[in-house]
PDB file of C-alpha atoms and ligand atoms in Angstrom:
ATOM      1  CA  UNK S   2     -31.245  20.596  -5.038  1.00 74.00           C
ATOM      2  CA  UNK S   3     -34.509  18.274  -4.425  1.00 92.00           C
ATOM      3  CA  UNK S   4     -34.348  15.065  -6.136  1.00 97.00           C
ATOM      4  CA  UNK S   5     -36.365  15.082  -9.260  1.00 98.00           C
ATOM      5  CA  UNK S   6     -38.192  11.652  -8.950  1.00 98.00           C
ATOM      6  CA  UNK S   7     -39.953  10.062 -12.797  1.00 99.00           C
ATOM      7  CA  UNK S   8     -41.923   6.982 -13.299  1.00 99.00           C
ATOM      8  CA  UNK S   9     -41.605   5.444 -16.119  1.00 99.00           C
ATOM      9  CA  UNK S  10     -44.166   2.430 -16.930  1.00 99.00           C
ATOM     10  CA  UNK S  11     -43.170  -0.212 -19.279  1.00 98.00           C
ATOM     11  CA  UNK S  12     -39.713   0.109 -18.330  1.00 99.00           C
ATOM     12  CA  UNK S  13     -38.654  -3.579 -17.968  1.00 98.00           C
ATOM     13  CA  UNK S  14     -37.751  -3.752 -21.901  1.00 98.00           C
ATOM     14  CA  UNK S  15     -37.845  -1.985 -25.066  1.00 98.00           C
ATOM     15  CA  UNK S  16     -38.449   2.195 -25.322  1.00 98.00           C
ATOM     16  CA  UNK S  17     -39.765   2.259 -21.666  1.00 99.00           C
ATOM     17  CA  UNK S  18     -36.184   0.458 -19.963  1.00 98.00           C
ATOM     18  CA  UNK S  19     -34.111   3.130 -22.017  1.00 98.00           C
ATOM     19  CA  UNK S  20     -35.811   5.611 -21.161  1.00 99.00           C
ATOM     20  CA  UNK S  21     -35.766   5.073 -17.617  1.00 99.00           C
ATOM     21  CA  UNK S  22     -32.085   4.920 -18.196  1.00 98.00           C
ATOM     22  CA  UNK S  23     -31.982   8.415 -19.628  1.00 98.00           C
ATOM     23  CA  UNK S  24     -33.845   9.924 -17.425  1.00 98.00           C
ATOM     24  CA  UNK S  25     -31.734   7.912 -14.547  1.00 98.00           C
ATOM     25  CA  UNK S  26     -28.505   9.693 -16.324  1.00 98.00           C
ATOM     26  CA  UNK S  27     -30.080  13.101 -16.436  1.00 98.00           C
ATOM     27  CA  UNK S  28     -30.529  13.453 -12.782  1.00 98.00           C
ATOM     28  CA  UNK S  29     -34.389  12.149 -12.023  1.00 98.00           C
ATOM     29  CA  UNK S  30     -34.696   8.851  -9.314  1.00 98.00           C
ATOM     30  CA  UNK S  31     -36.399   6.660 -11.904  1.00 99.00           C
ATOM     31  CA  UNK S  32     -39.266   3.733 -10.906  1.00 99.00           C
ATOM     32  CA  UNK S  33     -38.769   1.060 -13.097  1.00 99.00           C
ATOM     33  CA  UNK S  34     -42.486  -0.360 -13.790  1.00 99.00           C
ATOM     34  CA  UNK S  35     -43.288  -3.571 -15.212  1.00 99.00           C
ATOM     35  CA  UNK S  36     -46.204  -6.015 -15.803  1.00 98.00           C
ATOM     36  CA  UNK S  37     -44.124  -9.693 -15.134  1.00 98.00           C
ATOM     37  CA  UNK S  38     -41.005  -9.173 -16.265  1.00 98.00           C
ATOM     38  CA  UNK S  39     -39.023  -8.645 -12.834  1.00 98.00           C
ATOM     39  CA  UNK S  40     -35.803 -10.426 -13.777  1.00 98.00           C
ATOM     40  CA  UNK S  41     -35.420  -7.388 -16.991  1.00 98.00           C
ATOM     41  CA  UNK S  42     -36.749  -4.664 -14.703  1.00 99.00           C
ATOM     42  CA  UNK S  43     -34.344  -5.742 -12.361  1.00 99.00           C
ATOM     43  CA  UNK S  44     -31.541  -5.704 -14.845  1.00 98.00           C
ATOM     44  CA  UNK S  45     -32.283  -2.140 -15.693  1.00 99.00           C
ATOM     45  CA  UNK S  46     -32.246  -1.122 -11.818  1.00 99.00           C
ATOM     46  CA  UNK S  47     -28.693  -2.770 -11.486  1.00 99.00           C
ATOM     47  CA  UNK S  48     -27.894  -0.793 -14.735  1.00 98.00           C
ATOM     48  CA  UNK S  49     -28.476   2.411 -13.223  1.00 98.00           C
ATOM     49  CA  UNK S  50     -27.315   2.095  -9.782  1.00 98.00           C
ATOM     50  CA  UNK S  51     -23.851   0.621 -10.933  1.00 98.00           C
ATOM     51  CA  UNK S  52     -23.927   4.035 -13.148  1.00 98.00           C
ATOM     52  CA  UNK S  53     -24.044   5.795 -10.085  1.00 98.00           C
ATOM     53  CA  UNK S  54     -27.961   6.646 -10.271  1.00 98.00           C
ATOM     54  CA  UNK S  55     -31.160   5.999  -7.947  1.00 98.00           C
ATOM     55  CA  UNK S  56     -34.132   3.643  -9.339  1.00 98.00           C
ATOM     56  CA  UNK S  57     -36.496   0.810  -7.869  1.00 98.00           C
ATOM     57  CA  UNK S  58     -38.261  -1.511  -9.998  1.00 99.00           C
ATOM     58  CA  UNK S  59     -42.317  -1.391  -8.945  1.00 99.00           C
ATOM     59  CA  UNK S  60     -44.571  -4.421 -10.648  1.00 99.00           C
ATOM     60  CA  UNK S  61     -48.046  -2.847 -10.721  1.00 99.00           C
ATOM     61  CA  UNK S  62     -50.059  -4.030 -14.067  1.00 99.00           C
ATOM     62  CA  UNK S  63     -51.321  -0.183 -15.128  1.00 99.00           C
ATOM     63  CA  UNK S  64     -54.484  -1.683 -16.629  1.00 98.00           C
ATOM     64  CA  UNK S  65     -56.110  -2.107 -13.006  1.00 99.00           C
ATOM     65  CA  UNK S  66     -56.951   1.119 -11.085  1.00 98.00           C
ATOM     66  CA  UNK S  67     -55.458  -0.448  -8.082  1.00 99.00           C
ATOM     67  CA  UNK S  68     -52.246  -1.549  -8.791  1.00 99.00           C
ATOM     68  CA  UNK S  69     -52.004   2.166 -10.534  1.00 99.00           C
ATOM     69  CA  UNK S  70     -52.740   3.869  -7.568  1.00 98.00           C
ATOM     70  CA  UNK S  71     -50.203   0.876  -5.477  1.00 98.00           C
ATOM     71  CA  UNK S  72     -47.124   2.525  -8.345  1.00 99.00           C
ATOM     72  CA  UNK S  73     -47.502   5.870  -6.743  1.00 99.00           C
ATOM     73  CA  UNK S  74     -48.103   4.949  -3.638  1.00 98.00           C
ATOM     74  CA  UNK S  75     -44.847   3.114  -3.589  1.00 98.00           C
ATOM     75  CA  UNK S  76     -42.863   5.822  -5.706  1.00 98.00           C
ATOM     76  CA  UNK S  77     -43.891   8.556  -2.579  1.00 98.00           C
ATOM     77  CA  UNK S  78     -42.631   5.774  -0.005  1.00 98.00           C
ATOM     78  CA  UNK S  79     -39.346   4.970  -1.990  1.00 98.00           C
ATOM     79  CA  UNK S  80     -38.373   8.429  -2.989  1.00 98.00           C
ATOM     80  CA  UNK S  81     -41.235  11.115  -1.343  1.00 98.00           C
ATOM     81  CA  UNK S  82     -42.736  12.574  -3.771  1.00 98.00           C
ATOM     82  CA  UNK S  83     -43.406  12.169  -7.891  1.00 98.00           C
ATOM     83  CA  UNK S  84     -42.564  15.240 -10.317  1.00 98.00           C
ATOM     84  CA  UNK S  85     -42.676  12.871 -14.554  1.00 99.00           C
ATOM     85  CA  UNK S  86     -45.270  10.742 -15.298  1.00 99.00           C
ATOM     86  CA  UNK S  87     -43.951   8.565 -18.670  1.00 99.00           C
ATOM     87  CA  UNK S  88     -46.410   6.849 -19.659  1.00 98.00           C
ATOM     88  CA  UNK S  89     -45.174   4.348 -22.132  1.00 98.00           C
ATOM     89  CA  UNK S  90     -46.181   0.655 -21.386  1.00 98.00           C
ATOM     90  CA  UNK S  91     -48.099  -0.590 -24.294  1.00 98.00           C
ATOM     91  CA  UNK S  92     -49.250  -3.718 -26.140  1.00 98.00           C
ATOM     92  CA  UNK S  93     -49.840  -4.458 -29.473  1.00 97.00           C
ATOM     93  CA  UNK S  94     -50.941  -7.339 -31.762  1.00 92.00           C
ATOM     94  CA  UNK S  95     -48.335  -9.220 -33.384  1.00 89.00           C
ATOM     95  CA  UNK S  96     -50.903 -10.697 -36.366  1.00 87.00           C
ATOM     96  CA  UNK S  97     -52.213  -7.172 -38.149  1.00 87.00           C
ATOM     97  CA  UNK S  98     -55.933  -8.495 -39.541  1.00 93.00           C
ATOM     98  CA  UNK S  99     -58.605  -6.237 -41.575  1.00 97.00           C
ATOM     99  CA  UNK S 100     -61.054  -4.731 -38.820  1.00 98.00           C
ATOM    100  CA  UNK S 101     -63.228  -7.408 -40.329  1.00 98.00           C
ATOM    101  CA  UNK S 102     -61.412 -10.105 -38.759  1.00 97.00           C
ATOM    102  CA  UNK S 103     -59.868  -8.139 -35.702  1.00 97.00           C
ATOM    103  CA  UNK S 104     -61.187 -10.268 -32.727  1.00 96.00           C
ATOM    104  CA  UNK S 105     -63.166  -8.777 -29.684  1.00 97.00           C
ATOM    105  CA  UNK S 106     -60.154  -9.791 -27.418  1.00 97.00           C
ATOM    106  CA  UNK S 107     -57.923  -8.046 -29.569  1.00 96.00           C
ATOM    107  CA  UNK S 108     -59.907  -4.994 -29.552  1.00 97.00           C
ATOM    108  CA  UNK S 109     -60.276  -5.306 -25.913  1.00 98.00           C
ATOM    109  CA  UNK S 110     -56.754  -5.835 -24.880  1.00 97.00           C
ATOM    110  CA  UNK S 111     -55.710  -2.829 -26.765  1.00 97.00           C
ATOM    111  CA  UNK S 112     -57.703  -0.876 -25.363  1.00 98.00           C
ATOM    112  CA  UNK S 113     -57.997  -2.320 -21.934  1.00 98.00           C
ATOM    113  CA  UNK S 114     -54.137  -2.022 -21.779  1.00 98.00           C
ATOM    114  CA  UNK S 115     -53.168   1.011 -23.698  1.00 98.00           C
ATOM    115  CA  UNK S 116     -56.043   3.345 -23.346  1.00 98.00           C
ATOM    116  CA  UNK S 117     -57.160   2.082 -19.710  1.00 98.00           C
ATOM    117  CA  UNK S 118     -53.815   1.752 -18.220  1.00 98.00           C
ATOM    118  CA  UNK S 119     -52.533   5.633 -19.590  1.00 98.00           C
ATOM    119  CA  UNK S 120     -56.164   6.978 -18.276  1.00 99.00           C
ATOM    120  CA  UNK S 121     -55.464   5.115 -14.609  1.00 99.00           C
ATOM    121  CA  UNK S 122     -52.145   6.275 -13.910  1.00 99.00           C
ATOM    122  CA  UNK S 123     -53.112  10.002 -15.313  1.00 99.00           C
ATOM    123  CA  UNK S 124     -55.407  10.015 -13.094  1.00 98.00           C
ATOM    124  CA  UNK S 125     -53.053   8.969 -10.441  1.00 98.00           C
ATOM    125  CA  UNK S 126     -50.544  11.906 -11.442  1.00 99.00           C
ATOM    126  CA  UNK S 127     -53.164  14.610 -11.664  1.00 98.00           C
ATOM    127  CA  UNK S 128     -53.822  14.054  -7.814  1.00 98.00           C
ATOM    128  CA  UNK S 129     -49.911  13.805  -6.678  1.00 98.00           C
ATOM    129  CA  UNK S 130     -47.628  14.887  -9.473  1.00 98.00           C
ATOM    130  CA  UNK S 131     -45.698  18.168  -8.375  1.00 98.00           C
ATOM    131  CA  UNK S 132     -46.195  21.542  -9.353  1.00 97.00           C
ATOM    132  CA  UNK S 133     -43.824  21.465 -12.705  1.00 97.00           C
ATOM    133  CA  UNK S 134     -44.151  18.220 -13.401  1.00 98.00           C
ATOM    134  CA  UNK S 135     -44.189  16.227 -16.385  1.00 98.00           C
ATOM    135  CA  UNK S 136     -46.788  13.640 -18.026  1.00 99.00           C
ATOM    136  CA  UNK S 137     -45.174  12.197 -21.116  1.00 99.00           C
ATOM    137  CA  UNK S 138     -47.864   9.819 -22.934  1.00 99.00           C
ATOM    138  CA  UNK S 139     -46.721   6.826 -25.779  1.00 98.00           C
ATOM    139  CA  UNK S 140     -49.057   7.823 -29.338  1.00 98.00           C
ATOM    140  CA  UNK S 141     -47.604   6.303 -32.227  1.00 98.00           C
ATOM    141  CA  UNK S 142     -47.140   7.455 -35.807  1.00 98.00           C
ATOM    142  CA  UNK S 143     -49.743   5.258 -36.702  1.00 98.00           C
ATOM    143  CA  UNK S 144     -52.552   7.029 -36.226  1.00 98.00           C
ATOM    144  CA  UNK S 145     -51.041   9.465 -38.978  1.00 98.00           C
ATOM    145  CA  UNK S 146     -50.559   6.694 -41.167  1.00 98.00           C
ATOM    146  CA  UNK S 147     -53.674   5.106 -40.811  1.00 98.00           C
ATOM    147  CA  UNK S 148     -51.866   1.956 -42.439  1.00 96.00           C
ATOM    148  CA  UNK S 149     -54.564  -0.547 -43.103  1.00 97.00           C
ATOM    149  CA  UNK S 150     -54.582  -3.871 -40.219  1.00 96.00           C
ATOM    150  CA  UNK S 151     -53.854  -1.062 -36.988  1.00 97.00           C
ATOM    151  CA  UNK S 152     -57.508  -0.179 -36.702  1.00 97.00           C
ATOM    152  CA  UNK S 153     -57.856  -1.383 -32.643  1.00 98.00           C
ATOM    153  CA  UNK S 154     -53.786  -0.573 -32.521  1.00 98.00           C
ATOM    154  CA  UNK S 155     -54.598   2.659 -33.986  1.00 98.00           C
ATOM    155  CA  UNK S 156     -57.624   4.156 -32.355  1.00 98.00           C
ATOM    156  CA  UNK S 157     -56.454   3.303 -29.022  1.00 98.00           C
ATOM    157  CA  UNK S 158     -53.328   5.492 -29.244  1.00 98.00           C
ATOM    158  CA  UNK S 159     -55.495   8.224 -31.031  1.00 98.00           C
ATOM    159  CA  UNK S 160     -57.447   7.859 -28.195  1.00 98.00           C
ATOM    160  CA  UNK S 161     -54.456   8.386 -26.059  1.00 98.00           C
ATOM    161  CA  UNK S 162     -53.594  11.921 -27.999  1.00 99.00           C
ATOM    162  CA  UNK S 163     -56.908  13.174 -27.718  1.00 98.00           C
ATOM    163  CA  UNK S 164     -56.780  12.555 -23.872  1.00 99.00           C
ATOM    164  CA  UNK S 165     -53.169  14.263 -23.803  1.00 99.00           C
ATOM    165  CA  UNK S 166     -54.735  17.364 -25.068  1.00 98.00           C
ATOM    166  CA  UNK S 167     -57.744  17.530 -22.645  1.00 98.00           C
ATOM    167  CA  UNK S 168     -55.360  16.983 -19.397  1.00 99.00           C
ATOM    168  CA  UNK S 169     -53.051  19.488 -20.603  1.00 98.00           C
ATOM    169  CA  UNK S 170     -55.901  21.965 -20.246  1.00 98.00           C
ATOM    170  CA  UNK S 171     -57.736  20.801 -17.491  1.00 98.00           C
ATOM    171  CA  UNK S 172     -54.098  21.198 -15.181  1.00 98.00           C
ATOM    172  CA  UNK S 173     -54.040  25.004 -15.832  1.00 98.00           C
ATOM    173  CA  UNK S 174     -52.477  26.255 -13.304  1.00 98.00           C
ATOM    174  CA  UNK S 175     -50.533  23.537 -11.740  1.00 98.00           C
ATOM    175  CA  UNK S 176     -47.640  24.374 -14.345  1.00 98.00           C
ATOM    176  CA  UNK S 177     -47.873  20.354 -15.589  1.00 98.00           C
ATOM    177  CA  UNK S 178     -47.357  20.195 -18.965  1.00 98.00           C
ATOM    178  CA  UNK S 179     -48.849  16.986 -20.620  1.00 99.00           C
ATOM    179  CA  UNK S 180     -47.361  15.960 -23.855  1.00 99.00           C
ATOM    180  CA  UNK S 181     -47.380  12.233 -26.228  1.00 99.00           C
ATOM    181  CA  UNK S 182     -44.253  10.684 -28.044  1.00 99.00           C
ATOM    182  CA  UNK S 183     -45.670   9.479 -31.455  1.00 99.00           C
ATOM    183  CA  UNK S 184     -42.182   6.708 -32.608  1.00 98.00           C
ATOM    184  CA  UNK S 185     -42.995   5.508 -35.851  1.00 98.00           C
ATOM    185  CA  UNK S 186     -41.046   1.471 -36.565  1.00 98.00           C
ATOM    186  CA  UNK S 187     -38.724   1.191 -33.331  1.00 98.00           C
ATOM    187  CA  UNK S 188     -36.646  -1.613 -32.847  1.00 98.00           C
ATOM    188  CA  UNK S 189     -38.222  -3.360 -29.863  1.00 98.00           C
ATOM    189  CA  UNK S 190     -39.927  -6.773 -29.388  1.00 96.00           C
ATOM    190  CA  UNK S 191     -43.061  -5.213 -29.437  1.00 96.00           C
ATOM    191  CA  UNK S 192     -42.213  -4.120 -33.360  1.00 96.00           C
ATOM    192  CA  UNK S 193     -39.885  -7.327 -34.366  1.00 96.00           C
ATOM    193  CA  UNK S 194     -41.925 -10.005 -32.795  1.00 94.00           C
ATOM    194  CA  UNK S 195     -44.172 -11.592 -35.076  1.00 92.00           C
ATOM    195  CA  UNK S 196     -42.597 -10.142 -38.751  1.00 95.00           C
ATOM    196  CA  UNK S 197     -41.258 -11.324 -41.513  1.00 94.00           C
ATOM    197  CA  UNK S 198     -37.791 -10.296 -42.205  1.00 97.00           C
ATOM    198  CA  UNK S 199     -39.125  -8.352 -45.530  1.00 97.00           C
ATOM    199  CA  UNK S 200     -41.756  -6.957 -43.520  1.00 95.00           C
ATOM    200  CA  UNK S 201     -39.059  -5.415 -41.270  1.00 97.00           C
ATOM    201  CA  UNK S 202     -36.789  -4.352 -43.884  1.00 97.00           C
ATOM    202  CA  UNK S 203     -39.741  -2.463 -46.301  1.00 97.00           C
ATOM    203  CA  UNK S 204     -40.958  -0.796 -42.829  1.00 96.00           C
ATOM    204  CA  UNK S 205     -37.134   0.567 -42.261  1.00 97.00           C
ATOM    205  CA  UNK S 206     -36.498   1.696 -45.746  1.00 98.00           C
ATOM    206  CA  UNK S 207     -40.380   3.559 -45.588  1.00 98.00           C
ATOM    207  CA  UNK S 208     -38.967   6.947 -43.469  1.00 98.00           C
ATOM    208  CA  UNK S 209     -36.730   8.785 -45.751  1.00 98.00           C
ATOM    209  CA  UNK S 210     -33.510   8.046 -43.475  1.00 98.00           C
ATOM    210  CA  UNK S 211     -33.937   4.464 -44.422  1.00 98.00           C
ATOM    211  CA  UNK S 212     -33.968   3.256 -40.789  1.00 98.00           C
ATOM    212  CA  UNK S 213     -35.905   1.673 -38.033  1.00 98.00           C
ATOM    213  CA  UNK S 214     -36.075   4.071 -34.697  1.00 98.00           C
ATOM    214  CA  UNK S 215     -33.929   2.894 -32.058  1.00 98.00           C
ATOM    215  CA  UNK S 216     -35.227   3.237 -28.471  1.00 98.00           C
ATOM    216  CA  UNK S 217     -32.291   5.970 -27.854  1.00 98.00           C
ATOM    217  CA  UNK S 218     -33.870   7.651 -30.289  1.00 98.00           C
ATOM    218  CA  UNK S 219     -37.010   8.055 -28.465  1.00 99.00           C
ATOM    219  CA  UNK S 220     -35.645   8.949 -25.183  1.00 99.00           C
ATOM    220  CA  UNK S 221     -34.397  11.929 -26.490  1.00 99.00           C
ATOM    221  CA  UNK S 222     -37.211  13.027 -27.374  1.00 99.00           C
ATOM    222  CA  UNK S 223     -38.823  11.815 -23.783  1.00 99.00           C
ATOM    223  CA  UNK S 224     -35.787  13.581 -22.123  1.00 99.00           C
ATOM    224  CA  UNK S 225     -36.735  17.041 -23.830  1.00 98.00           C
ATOM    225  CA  UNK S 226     -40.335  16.543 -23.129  1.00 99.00           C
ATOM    226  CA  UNK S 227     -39.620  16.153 -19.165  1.00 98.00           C
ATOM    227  CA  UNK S 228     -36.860  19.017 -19.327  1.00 98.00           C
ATOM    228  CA  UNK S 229     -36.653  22.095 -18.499  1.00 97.00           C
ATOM    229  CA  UNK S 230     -35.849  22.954 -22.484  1.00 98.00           C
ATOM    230  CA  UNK S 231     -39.305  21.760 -23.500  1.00 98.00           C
ATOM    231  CA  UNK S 232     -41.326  24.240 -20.421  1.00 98.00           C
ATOM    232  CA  UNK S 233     -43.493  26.167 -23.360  1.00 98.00           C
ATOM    233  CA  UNK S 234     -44.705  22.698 -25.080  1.00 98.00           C
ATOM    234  CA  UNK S 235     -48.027  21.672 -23.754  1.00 98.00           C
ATOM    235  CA  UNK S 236     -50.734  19.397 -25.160  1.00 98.00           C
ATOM    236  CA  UNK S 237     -48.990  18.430 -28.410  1.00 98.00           C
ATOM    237  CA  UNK S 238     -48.028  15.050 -29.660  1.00 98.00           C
ATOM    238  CA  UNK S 239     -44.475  15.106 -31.361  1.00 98.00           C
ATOM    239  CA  UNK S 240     -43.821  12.610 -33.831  1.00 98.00           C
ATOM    240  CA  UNK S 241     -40.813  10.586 -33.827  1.00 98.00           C
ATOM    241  CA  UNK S 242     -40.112   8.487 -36.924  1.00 98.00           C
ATOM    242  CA  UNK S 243     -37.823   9.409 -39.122  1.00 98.00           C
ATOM    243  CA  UNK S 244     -40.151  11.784 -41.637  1.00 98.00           C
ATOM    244  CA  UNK S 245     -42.500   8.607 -42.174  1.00 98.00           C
ATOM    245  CA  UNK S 246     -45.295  10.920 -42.080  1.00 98.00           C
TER     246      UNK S 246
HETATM  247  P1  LIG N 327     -42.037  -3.639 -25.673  1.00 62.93           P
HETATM  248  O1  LIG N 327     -40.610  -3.772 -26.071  1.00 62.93           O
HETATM  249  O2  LIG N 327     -43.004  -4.736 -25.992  1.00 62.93           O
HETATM  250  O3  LIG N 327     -42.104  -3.336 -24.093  1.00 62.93           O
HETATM  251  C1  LIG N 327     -43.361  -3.158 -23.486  1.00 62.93           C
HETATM  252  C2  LIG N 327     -43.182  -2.804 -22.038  1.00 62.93           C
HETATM  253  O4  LIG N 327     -44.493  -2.532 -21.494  1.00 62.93           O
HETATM  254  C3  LIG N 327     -42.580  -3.910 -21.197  1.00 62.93           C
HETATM  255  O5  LIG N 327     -41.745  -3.318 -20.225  1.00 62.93           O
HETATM  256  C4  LIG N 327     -43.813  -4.548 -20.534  1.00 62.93           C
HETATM  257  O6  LIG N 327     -43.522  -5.134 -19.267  1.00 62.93           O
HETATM  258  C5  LIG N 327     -44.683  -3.326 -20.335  1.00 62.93           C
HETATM  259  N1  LIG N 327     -46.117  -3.611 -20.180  1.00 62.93           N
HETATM  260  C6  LIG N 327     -46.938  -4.260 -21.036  1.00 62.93           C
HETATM  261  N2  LIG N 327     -48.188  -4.315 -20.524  1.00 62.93           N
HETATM  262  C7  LIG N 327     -48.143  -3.687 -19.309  1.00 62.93           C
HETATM  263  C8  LIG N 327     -49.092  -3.444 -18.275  1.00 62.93           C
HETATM  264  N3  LIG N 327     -50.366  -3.843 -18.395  1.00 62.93           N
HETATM  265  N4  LIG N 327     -48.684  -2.778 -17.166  1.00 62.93           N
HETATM  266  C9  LIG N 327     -47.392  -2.379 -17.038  1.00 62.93           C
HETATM  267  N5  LIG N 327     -46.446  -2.593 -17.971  1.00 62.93           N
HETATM  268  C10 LIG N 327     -46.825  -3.248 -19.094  1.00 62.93           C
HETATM  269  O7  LIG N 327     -42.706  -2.324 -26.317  1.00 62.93           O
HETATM  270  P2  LIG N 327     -42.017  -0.987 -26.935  1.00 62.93           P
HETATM  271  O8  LIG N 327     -41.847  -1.166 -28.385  1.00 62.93           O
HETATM  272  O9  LIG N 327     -40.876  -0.553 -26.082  1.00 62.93           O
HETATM  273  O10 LIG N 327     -43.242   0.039 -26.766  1.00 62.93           O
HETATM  274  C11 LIG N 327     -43.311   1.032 -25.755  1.00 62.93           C
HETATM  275  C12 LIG N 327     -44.442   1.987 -26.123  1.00 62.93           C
HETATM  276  O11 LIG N 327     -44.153   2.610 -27.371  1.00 62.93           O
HETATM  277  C13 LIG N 327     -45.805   1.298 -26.290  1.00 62.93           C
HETATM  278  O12 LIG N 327     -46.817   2.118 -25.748  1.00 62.93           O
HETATM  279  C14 LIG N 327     -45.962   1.200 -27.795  1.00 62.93           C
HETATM  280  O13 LIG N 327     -47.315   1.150 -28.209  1.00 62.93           O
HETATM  281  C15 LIG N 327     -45.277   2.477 -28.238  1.00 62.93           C
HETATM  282  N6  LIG N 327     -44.810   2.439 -29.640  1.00 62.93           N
HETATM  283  C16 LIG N 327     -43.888   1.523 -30.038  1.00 62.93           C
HETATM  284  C17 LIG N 327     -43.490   1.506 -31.361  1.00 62.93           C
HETATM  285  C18 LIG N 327     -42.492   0.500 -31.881  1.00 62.93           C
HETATM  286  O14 LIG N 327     -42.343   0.401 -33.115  1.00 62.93           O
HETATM  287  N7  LIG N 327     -41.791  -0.229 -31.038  1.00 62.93           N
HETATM  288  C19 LIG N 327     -44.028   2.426 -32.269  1.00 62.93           C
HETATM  289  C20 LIG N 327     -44.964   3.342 -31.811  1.00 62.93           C
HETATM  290  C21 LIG N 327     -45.349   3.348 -30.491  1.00 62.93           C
HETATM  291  P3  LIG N 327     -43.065  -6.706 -19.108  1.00 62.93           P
HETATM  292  O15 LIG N 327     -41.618  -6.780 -19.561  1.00 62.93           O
HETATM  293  O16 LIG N 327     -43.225  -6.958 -17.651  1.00 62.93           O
HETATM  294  O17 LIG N 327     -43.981  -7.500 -19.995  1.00 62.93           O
END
């Protein structure tokens, strides 16, 4: 059988390294991307060879057209060719303000870095992903919950759905489906940094099973979207978040 071959951006921490483990574990070469974290990307490369699977870590900083084109460019010389896109490197503020006192280099980071860096490395897929791939995109439950202080957070990853929608239709044809995760609280620095220990604890009793998400929890989800049990979902986002909304 061909080698199955996934990059997953973000992957040095959080969602984005376990889900390059899961998809290392179901069978897919996995690029581990990362912005400047190389020691942690590194970590997660030594996790899944010494598990007996194939990955290379790849630093490429999606925001910049460039270095997005450089990730696939070095995923077709490590491995030959690219069938899942996973799309889940993402920022987020760690200080929540009002839009009224949301700075313009907040607002510009989010969406410089979330809605930029997802658009760039579509783009990239769209001209050298493999008939049958996979584009998985990172939403979040968020934009459901329209909880006041995620405006820029928010409307970036709203943007990110809408665009996940459009690509799914413009690759008729090509047999790509593109599909977004939407995790709701997930334990991950990106979540924990910054909060209050109430804070934490009133955001993991909110979803009625009275937990935070765990990044396993979102690679299953990831893993169906990319497999061949998920073929007839196209251009949806699925919510993951414990029935938060
Ligand atoms: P995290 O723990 O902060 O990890 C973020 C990852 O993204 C790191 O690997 C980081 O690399 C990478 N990254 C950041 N900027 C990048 C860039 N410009 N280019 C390439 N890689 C970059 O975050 P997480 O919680 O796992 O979040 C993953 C995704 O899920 C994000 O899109 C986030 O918005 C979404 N999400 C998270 C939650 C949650 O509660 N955690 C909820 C909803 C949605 P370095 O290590 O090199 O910095």
């Amino acid at each position: 059988m061909t080698q199955q071959v996934a990059i997953v951006t973000g992957a040095s921490r959080g969602i984005g390294a376990t889900v390059a483990r899961r998809l290392a574990a179901d069978g897919f070469a996995v690029i581990v991307n990362y912005a400047g974290n190389a020691a942690a990307a590194a970590e997660v490369v030594a996790d899944i060879t010494a598990a007996g699977g194939q990955a290379t870590a790849v630093q490429a900083d999606v925001s910049d057209p460039a270095a997005a084109r450089r990730l696939f460019d070095e995923a077709i010389r490590a491995y030959g060719r690219v069938d899942v896109l996973v799309n889940n490197a993402g920022v987020m503020p760690t200080n929540m303000p009002a839009l009224v006192d949301t700075d313009d280099a907040t607002f510009d980071r989010m969406f410089h870095i979330n809605v930029k860096g997802s658009f760039n490395t579509m783009r990239e897929a769209v001209k050298r992903l493999q008939a049958g791939g996979r584009i998985v995109n990172s939403s979040s439950s968020v934009v459901g919950l329209a909880t006041p202080g995620y405006s820029a957070y928010a409307a970036a990853k709203a943007a990110i759905e809408t665009m996940t929608n459009i690509l799914a239709k413009e690759l008729r044809g090509r047999q790509i489906t593109v599909n977004a995760v939407a995790p709701g609280p997930t334990a991950t620095d990106l979540f924990l940094d910054g909060k209050a220990p109430e804070v934490i604890e009133r955001l993991a009793k909110a979803a009625p099973l009275e937990r935070l998400g765990t990044p396993q929890d979102i690679a299953g989800v990831v893993s169906f979207l990319v497999g061949p049990d998920s073929a007839w979902v196209n251009g949806q986002t699925l919510r993951a978040n414990g029935g938060i909304i």
